[in-house]
PDB file of C-alpha atoms in Angstrom:
ATOM      1  CA  GLU Q   1      23.983  -1.076  -4.675  1.00  0.00           C
ATOM      2  CA  ASP Q   2      20.753  -2.360  -3.168  1.00  0.00           C
ATOM      3  CA  LYS Q   3      17.586  -1.325  -4.951  1.00  0.00           C
ATOM      4  CA  VAL Q   4      13.855  -1.542  -4.276  1.00  0.00           C
ATOM      5  CA  VAL Q   5      11.276  -0.542  -6.873  1.00  0.00           C
ATOM      6  CA  GLN Q   6       7.585  -0.113  -6.164  1.00  0.00           C
ATOM      7  CA  SER Q   7       4.707   0.189  -8.572  1.00  0.00           C
ATOM      8  CA  PRO Q   8       2.479   1.900  -9.184  1.00  0.00           C
ATOM      9  CA  LEU Q   9       3.766   5.138  -7.679  1.00  0.00           C
ATOM     10  CA  SER Q  10       0.230   6.337  -7.167  1.00  0.00           C
ATOM     11  CA  LEU Q  11      -3.192   4.783  -7.281  1.00  0.00           C
ATOM     12  CA  VAL Q  12      -6.690   6.228  -6.906  1.00  0.00           C
ATOM     13  CA  VAL Q  13      -9.582   3.871  -6.210  1.00  0.00           C
ATOM     14  CA  HIS Q  14     -13.099   3.911  -4.824  1.00  0.00           C
ATOM     15  CA  GLU Q  15     -14.115   2.497  -1.494  1.00  0.00           C
ATOM     16  CA  GLY Q  16     -14.709  -1.222  -1.720  1.00  0.00           C
ATOM     17  CA  ASP Q  17     -12.162  -1.799  -4.479  1.00  0.00           C
ATOM     18  CA  THR Q  18      -9.331  -4.289  -4.119  1.00  0.00           C
ATOM     19  CA  VAL Q  19      -5.794  -3.085  -4.769  1.00  0.00           C
ATOM     20  CA  THR Q  20      -2.479  -4.820  -5.353  1.00  0.00           C
ATOM     21  CA  LEU Q  21       0.771  -3.014  -4.696  1.00  0.00           C
ATOM     22  CA  ASN Q  22       3.991  -4.324  -6.170  1.00  0.00           C
ATOM     23  CA  CYS Q  23       7.551  -4.394  -4.899  1.00  0.00           C
ATOM     24  CA  SER Q  24      10.652  -5.782  -6.590  1.00  0.00           C
ATOM     25  CA  TYR Q  25      14.020  -5.852  -4.903  1.00  0.00           C
ATOM     26  CA  GLU Q  26      17.708  -6.418  -5.441  1.00  0.00           C
ATOM     27  CA  VAL Q  27      19.296  -6.646  -2.010  1.00  0.00           C
ATOM     28  CA  THR Q  28      22.639  -8.195  -1.225  1.00  0.00           C
ATOM     29  CA  ASN Q  29      22.610 -10.536   1.781  1.00  0.00           C
ATOM     30  CA  PHE Q  30      18.837 -10.364   1.797  1.00  0.00           C
ATOM     31  CA  ARG Q  31      17.122 -11.306   5.041  1.00  0.00           C
ATOM     32  CA  SER Q  32      13.542 -10.046   4.815  1.00  0.00           C
ATOM     33  CA  LEU Q  33      11.048  -7.826   3.022  1.00  0.00           C
ATOM     34  CA  LEU Q  34       9.021  -5.373   5.070  1.00  0.00           C
ATOM     35  CA  TRP Q  35       5.895  -3.369   4.337  1.00  0.00           C
ATOM     36  CA  TYR Q  36       5.045  -0.146   6.146  1.00  0.00           C
ATOM     37  CA  LYS Q  37       2.140   2.293   5.972  1.00  0.00           C
ATOM     38  CA  GLN Q  38       3.010   5.991   6.205  1.00  0.00           C
ATOM     39  CA  GLU Q  39       0.055   8.300   6.713  1.00  0.00           C
ATOM     40  CA  LYS Q  40       1.485  11.568   7.933  1.00  0.00           C
ATOM     41  CA  LYS Q  41       4.715  10.986   9.730  1.00  0.00           C
ATOM     42  CA  ALA Q  42       5.813   7.708  11.285  1.00  0.00           C
ATOM     43  CA  PRO Q  43       5.754   4.626   9.065  1.00  0.00           C
ATOM     44  CA  THR Q  44       3.792   1.943  10.872  1.00  0.00           C
ATOM     45  CA  PHE Q  45       4.795  -1.677  10.509  1.00  0.00           C
ATOM     46  CA  LEU Q  46       2.549  -3.976   8.502  1.00  0.00           C
ATOM     47  CA  PHE Q  47       4.378  -7.155   7.567  1.00  0.00           C
ATOM     48  CA  MET Q  48       7.760  -8.820   7.627  1.00  0.00           C
ATOM     49  CA  LEU Q  49       8.252 -11.591   5.071  1.00  0.00           C
ATOM     50  CA  THR Q  50      11.164 -13.965   5.151  1.00  0.00           C
ATOM     51  CA  SER Q  51       9.943 -17.102   3.407  1.00  0.00           C
ATOM     52  CA  SER Q  52       8.668 -17.549  -0.125  1.00  0.00           C
ATOM     53  CA  GLY Q  53       5.081 -18.491  -0.767  1.00  0.00           C
ATOM     54  CA  ILE Q  54       3.739 -18.019   2.736  1.00  0.00           C
ATOM     55  CA  GLU Q  55       0.974 -15.455   2.820  1.00  0.00           C
ATOM     56  CA  LYS Q  56       0.721 -13.169   5.801  1.00  0.00           C
ATOM     57  CA  LYS Q  57      -2.663 -11.688   6.633  1.00  0.00           C
ATOM     58  CA  SER Q  58      -3.907  -8.973   8.896  1.00  0.00           C
ATOM     59  CA  GLY Q  59      -7.570  -8.161   8.457  1.00  0.00           C
ATOM     60  CA  ARG Q  60      -8.099  -6.886   4.926  1.00  0.00           C
ATOM     61  CA  LEU Q  61      -4.379  -6.730   4.220  1.00  0.00           C
ATOM     62  CA  SER Q  62      -2.265  -9.599   3.016  1.00  0.00           C
ATOM     63  CA  SER Q  63       1.197  -9.969   1.573  1.00  0.00           C
ATOM     64  CA  ILE Q  64       3.365 -12.612  -0.003  1.00  0.00           C
ATOM     65  CA  LEU Q  65       7.000 -12.931  -1.010  1.00  0.00           C
ATOM     66  CA  ASP Q  66       8.582 -14.663  -4.023  1.00  0.00           C
ATOM     67  CA  LYS Q  67      12.296 -15.033  -3.337  1.00  0.00           C
ATOM     68  CA  LYS Q  68      12.953 -16.611  -6.702  1.00  0.00           C
ATOM     69  CA  GLU Q  69      11.504 -13.689  -8.638  1.00  0.00           C
ATOM     70  CA  LEU Q  70      12.633 -11.140  -5.994  1.00  0.00           C
ATOM     71  CA  PHE Q  71       9.128  -9.800  -5.706  1.00  0.00           C
ATOM     72  CA  SER Q  72       6.438  -9.082  -3.156  1.00  0.00           C
ATOM     73  CA  ILE Q  73       2.853  -7.892  -3.328  1.00  0.00           C
ATOM     74  CA  LEU Q  74       0.593  -6.236  -0.811  1.00  0.00           C
ATOM     75  CA  ASN Q  75      -3.140  -6.755  -1.264  1.00  0.00           C
ATOM     76  CA  ILE Q  76      -5.844  -4.668   0.311  1.00  0.00           C
ATOM     77  CA  THR Q  77      -9.413  -5.868  -0.100  1.00  0.00           C
ATOM     78  CA  ALA Q  78     -12.599  -3.853   0.422  1.00  0.00           C
ATOM     79  CA  THR Q  79     -10.611  -0.629   0.663  1.00  0.00           C
ATOM     80  CA  GLN Q  80     -11.732   2.143   2.984  1.00  0.00           C
ATOM     81  CA  THR Q  81     -10.896   5.848   3.019  1.00  0.00           C
ATOM     82  CA  GLY Q  82      -8.707   5.171   6.055  1.00  0.00           C
ATOM     83  CA  ASP Q  83      -6.456   3.041   3.879  1.00  0.00           C
ATOM     84  CA  SER Q  84      -5.316   6.187   2.075  1.00  0.00           C
ATOM     85  CA  ALA Q  85      -1.590   6.481   2.758  1.00  0.00           C
ATOM     86  CA  VAL Q  86       1.833   5.899   1.273  1.00  0.00           C
ATOM     87  CA  TYR Q  87       2.757   2.225   1.385  1.00  0.00           C
ATOM     88  CA  LEU Q  88       6.476   1.595   1.666  1.00  0.00           C
ATOM     89  CA  CYS Q  89       8.318  -1.575   0.852  1.00  0.00           C
ATOM     90  CA  ALA Q  90      11.833  -2.183   2.194  1.00  0.00           C
ATOM     91  CA  GLY Q  91      14.418  -4.878   1.685  1.00  0.00           C
ATOM     92  CA  GLU Q  92      16.424  -5.784   4.754  1.00  0.00           C
ATOM     93  CA  THR Q  93      19.959  -7.148   4.750  1.00  0.00           C
ATOM     94  CA  SER Q  94      21.408  -9.575   7.254  1.00  0.00           C
ATOM     95  CA  GLY Q  95      22.995  -6.515   8.864  1.00  0.00           C
ATOM     96  CA  SER Q  96      19.551  -4.956   9.417  1.00  0.00           C
ATOM     97  CA  ARG Q  97      20.015  -2.231   6.795  1.00  0.00           C
ATOM     98  CA  LEU Q  98      16.736  -1.256   5.146  1.00  0.00           C
ATOM     99  CA  THR Q  99      16.556  -0.017   1.578  1.00  0.00           C
ATOM    100  CA  PHE Q 100      13.196   1.567   0.871  1.00  0.00           C
ATOM    101  CA  GLY Q 101      11.314   1.892  -2.366  1.00  0.00           C
ATOM    102  CA  GLU Q 102       9.753   5.184  -3.424  1.00  0.00           C
ATOM    103  CA  GLY Q 103       6.401   4.153  -2.040  1.00  0.00           C
ATOM    104  CA  THR Q 104       2.927   3.859  -3.521  1.00  0.00           C
ATOM    105  CA  GLN Q 105       0.563   6.736  -2.777  1.00  0.00           C
ATOM    106  CA  LEU Q 106      -2.868   5.149  -2.379  1.00  0.00           C
ATOM    107  CA  THR Q 107      -5.939   7.359  -2.375  1.00  0.00           C
ATOM    108  CA  VAL Q 108      -9.294   5.776  -1.583  1.00  0.00           C
ATOM    109  CA  ASN Q 109     -12.244   7.966  -2.479  1.00  0.00           C
ATOM    110  CA  PRO Q 110     -15.657   7.539  -0.869  1.00  0.00           C
TER     111      PRO Q 110
ATOM    112  CA  GLY M   1       3.888  -2.046  22.509  1.00  0.00           C
ATOM    113  CA  ALA M   2       6.944  -1.182  20.428  1.00  0.00           C
ATOM    114  CA  VAL M   3       6.647   2.582  20.606  1.00  0.00           C
ATOM    115  CA  VAL M   4       9.405   4.904  19.446  1.00  0.00           C
ATOM    116  CA  SER M   5       9.312   8.524  20.528  1.00  0.00           C
ATOM    117  CA  GLN M   6      11.162  11.219  18.593  1.00  0.00           C
ATOM    118  CA  HIS M   7      11.646  14.756  19.837  1.00  0.00           C
ATOM    119  CA  PRO M   8      11.272  17.519  18.788  1.00  0.00           C
ATOM    120  CA  SER M   9       8.708  17.051  16.049  1.00  0.00           C
ATOM    121  CA  TRP M  10       9.601  20.375  14.434  1.00  0.00           C
ATOM    122  CA  VAL M  11      12.508  22.716  14.879  1.00  0.00           C
ATOM    123  CA  ILE M  12      13.430  25.987  13.220  1.00  0.00           C
ATOM    124  CA  CYS M  13      16.954  27.268  13.651  1.00  0.00           C
ATOM    125  CA  LYS M  14      19.334  29.853  12.290  1.00  0.00           C
ATOM    126  CA  SER M  15      22.090  28.921   9.906  1.00  0.00           C
ATOM    127  CA  GLY M  16      25.264  27.975  11.759  1.00  0.00           C
ATOM    128  CA  THR M  17      23.583  26.654  14.889  1.00  0.00           C
ATOM    129  CA  SER M  18      23.443  23.024  16.006  1.00  0.00           C
ATOM    130  CA  VAL M  19      20.300  21.020  16.564  1.00  0.00           C
ATOM    131  CA  LYS M  20      19.887  17.835  18.606  1.00  0.00           C
ATOM    132  CA  ILE M  21      17.172  15.284  17.878  1.00  0.00           C
ATOM    133  CA  GLU M  22      16.322  12.520  20.328  1.00  0.00           C
ATOM    134  CA  CYS M  23      15.002   9.055  19.578  1.00  0.00           C
ATOM    135  CA  ARG M  24      13.731   6.868  22.402  1.00  0.00           C
ATOM    136  CA  SER M  25      12.367   3.345  22.467  1.00  0.00           C
ATOM    137  CA  LEU M  26       9.692   3.530  25.141  1.00  0.00           C
ATOM    138  CA  ASP M  27       8.799  -0.058  25.854  1.00  0.00           C
ATOM    139  CA  PHE M  28      11.693  -2.089  24.550  1.00  0.00           C
ATOM    140  CA  GLN M  29      15.455  -2.024  24.479  1.00  0.00           C
ATOM    141  CA  ALA M  30      17.172  -1.287  21.209  1.00  0.00           C
ATOM    142  CA  THR M  31      20.847  -2.072  20.785  1.00  0.00           C
ATOM    143  CA  THR M  32      20.550  -0.737  17.252  1.00  0.00           C
ATOM    144  CA  MET M  33      18.808   2.386  16.059  1.00  0.00           C
ATOM    145  CA  PHE M  34      18.791   3.951  12.617  1.00  0.00           C
ATOM    146  CA  TRP M  35      18.600   7.488  11.306  1.00  0.00           C
ATOM    147  CA  TYR M  36      16.927   8.304   8.006  1.00  0.00           C
ATOM    148  CA  ARG M  37      16.355  11.422   5.973  1.00  0.00           C
ATOM    149  CA  GLN M  38      13.274  11.926   3.837  1.00  0.00           C
ATOM    150  CA  PHE M  39      12.896  14.606   1.181  1.00  0.00           C
ATOM    151  CA  PRO M  40       9.435  15.700   0.046  1.00  0.00           C
ATOM    152  CA  LYS M  41       7.652  13.009  -1.933  1.00  0.00           C
ATOM    153  CA  GLN M  42      10.692  10.756  -1.751  1.00  0.00           C
ATOM    154  CA  SER M  43      11.421   7.678   0.240  1.00  0.00           C
ATOM    155  CA  LEU M  44      13.512   7.242   3.350  1.00  0.00           C
ATOM    156  CA  MET M  45      17.257   7.278   2.856  1.00  0.00           C
ATOM    157  CA  LEU M  46      19.376   5.598   5.511  1.00  0.00           C
ATOM    158  CA  MET M  47      21.964   7.962   6.931  1.00  0.00           C
ATOM    159  CA  ALA M  48      23.565   5.914   9.668  1.00  0.00           C
ATOM    160  CA  THR M  49      23.267   2.934  11.963  1.00  0.00           C
ATOM    161  CA  SER M  50      23.631   3.671  15.645  1.00  0.00           C
ATOM    162  CA  ASN M  51      24.880   0.943  17.956  1.00  0.00           C
ATOM    163  CA  GLU M  52      24.678   1.227  21.725  1.00  0.00           C
ATOM    164  CA  GLY M  53      28.077   1.759  23.247  1.00  0.00           C
ATOM    165  CA  SER M  54      29.988   1.992  19.989  1.00  0.00           C
ATOM    166  CA  LYS M  55      30.544   4.311  17.049  1.00  0.00           C
ATOM    167  CA  ALA M  56      27.843   4.793  14.490  1.00  0.00           C
ATOM    168  CA  THR M  57      28.205   3.436  10.978  1.00  0.00           C
ATOM    169  CA  TYR M  58      27.542   6.059   8.322  1.00  0.00           C
ATOM    170  CA  GLU M  59      26.266   5.488   4.805  1.00  0.00           C
ATOM    171  CA  GLN M  60      28.357   6.605   1.877  1.00  0.00           C
ATOM    172  CA  GLY M  61      28.111  10.332   1.314  1.00  0.00           C
ATOM    173  CA  VAL M  62      26.936  11.182   4.844  1.00  0.00           C
ATOM    174  CA  GLU M  63      29.363  13.427   6.727  1.00  0.00           C
ATOM    175  CA  LYS M  64      30.011  11.996  10.172  1.00  0.00           C
ATOM    176  CA  ASP M  65      31.283  15.310  11.502  1.00  0.00           C
ATOM    177  CA  LYS M  66      28.140  17.003  10.296  1.00  0.00           C
ATOM    178  CA  PHE M  67      25.687  14.493  11.689  1.00  0.00           C
ATOM    179  CA  LEU M  68      26.893  13.405  15.119  1.00  0.00           C
ATOM    180  CA  ILE M  69      25.258  10.310  16.530  1.00  0.00           C
ATOM    181  CA  ASN M  70      25.367   9.172  20.125  1.00  0.00           C
ATOM    182  CA  HIS M  71      23.745   5.980  21.426  1.00  0.00           C
ATOM    183  CA  ALA M  72      24.472   6.165  25.113  1.00  0.00           C
ATOM    184  CA  SER M  73      21.839   3.767  26.388  1.00  0.00           C
ATOM    185  CA  LEU M  74      19.672   0.917  25.195  1.00  0.00           C
ATOM    186  CA  THR M  75      16.703   3.254  24.824  1.00  0.00           C
ATOM    187  CA  LEU M  76      18.166   6.513  23.544  1.00  0.00           C
ATOM    188  CA  SER M  77      19.986   7.652  20.437  1.00  0.00           C
ATOM    189  CA  THR M  78      20.611  11.270  19.506  1.00  0.00           C
ATOM    190  CA  LEU M  79      21.400  12.921  16.193  1.00  0.00           C
ATOM    191  CA  THR M  80      23.054  16.334  16.295  1.00  0.00           C
ATOM    192  CA  VAL M  81      23.105  18.363  13.099  1.00  0.00           C
ATOM    193  CA  THR M  82      26.128  20.589  13.573  1.00  0.00           C
ATOM    194  CA  SER M  83      26.471  24.027  12.004  1.00  0.00           C
ATOM    195  CA  ALA M  84      23.189  23.587  10.193  1.00  0.00           C
ATOM    196  CA  HIS M  85      22.681  25.197   6.792  1.00  0.00           C
ATOM    197  CA  PRO M  86      19.543  25.626   4.692  1.00  0.00           C
ATOM    198  CA  GLU M  87      20.422  22.565   2.607  1.00  0.00           C
ATOM    199  CA  ASP M  88      20.153  20.493   5.799  1.00  0.00           C
ATOM    200  CA  SER M  89      16.462  21.340   5.996  1.00  0.00           C
ATOM    201  CA  SER M  90      14.633  18.045   5.739  1.00  0.00           C
ATOM    202  CA  PHE M  91      12.551  15.467   7.565  1.00  0.00           C
ATOM    203  CA  TYR M  92      14.704  13.294   9.831  1.00  0.00           C
ATOM    204  CA  ILE M  93      13.254  10.063  11.132  1.00  0.00           C
ATOM    205  CA  CYS M  94      14.653   7.410  13.438  1.00  0.00           C
ATOM    206  CA  SER M  95      13.878   3.773  13.926  1.00  0.00           C
ATOM    207  CA  ALA M  96      14.714   1.308  16.656  1.00  0.00           C
ATOM    208  CA  ARG M  97      15.192  -2.379  16.067  1.00  0.00           C
ATOM    209  CA  ASP M  98      13.323  -4.583  18.458  1.00  0.00           C
ATOM    210  CA  SER M  99      15.432  -7.635  19.223  1.00  0.00           C
ATOM    211  CA  GLY M 100      12.216  -9.352  20.226  1.00  0.00           C
ATOM    212  CA  SER M 101      11.117 -10.436  23.679  1.00  0.00           C
ATOM    213  CA  GLY M 102       8.236 -12.555  24.727  1.00  0.00           C
ATOM    214  CA  ARG M 103       5.703 -12.740  21.949  1.00  0.00           C
ATOM    215  CA  ARG M 104       7.020  -9.909  19.852  1.00  0.00           C
ATOM    216  CA  ALA M 105       8.639 -10.744  16.549  1.00  0.00           C
ATOM    217  CA  LYS M 106      12.345 -10.148  16.254  1.00  0.00           C
ATOM    218  CA  ASN M 107      14.280  -7.659  14.180  1.00  0.00           C
ATOM    219  CA  ILE M 108      11.435  -5.359  13.255  1.00  0.00           C
ATOM    220  CA  GLN M 109      12.310  -1.688  12.986  1.00  0.00           C
ATOM    221  CA  TYR M 110       9.757   0.620  14.570  1.00  0.00           C
ATOM    222  CA  PHE M 111       9.780   4.255  13.547  1.00  0.00           C
ATOM    223  CA  GLY M 112       9.486   7.527  15.381  1.00  0.00           C
ATOM    224  CA  ALA M 113       7.190  10.272  14.130  1.00  0.00           C
ATOM    225  CA  GLY M 114      10.067  12.231  12.639  1.00  0.00           C
ATOM    226  CA  THR M 115      11.524  15.704  13.063  1.00  0.00           C
ATOM    227  CA  ARG M 116      11.044  18.452  10.530  1.00  0.00           C
ATOM    228  CA  LEU M 117      14.142  20.651  10.506  1.00  0.00           C
ATOM    229  CA  SER M 118      13.932  24.081   8.918  1.00  0.00           C
ATOM    230  CA  VAL M 119      17.189  26.039   8.751  1.00  0.00           C
ATOM    231  CA  LEU M 120      16.799  29.748   8.005  1.00  0.00           C
TER     232      LEU M 120
END
């Protein structure tokens, strides 16, 4: 059975801090690793990672995948209160099935 | 771009009634859509994969007669919860896979805003 584990499950930081969110996966017929941000309802897409060692960046967010260690991290620098959300990691199979982790609840205090 | 609309956002129904939830891809075509269920403070659990023009594929433990899925067009999938009971109360959320056109990346699933179902 496919499995995705995220850590930490929750994190409280102050504005301006840098955070690293972790995701490990065991997915049969693995195709990609995706990160989503879920604030209230709809998860919004952040990154899709398919290749090891290639960092993807979008503003203050960046992510990288290690296919040997079956691991990904999501970094957020200079955090803002608007970054407060649940960050979800999902492993995708070649058949497009997503297995989600439990998510990391990030709270950024002013 | 890549917007997925889900309707209704919240529905309350009596036990024994059926409820239909719609999922539409607004600015792209989606041959494949997915239905998830999310319990409070838990992650999304895949229920079924909906393919346009063919039968849905259900995950283990999901009753196909209970959760009817229809994917009649490239932009619309529906989930009908039949004879709903209180234990069916949950947050149901759909996604649509963008096969990618033009500059958009392929195979990304975009999510609707979800439907909160409360069965009395």
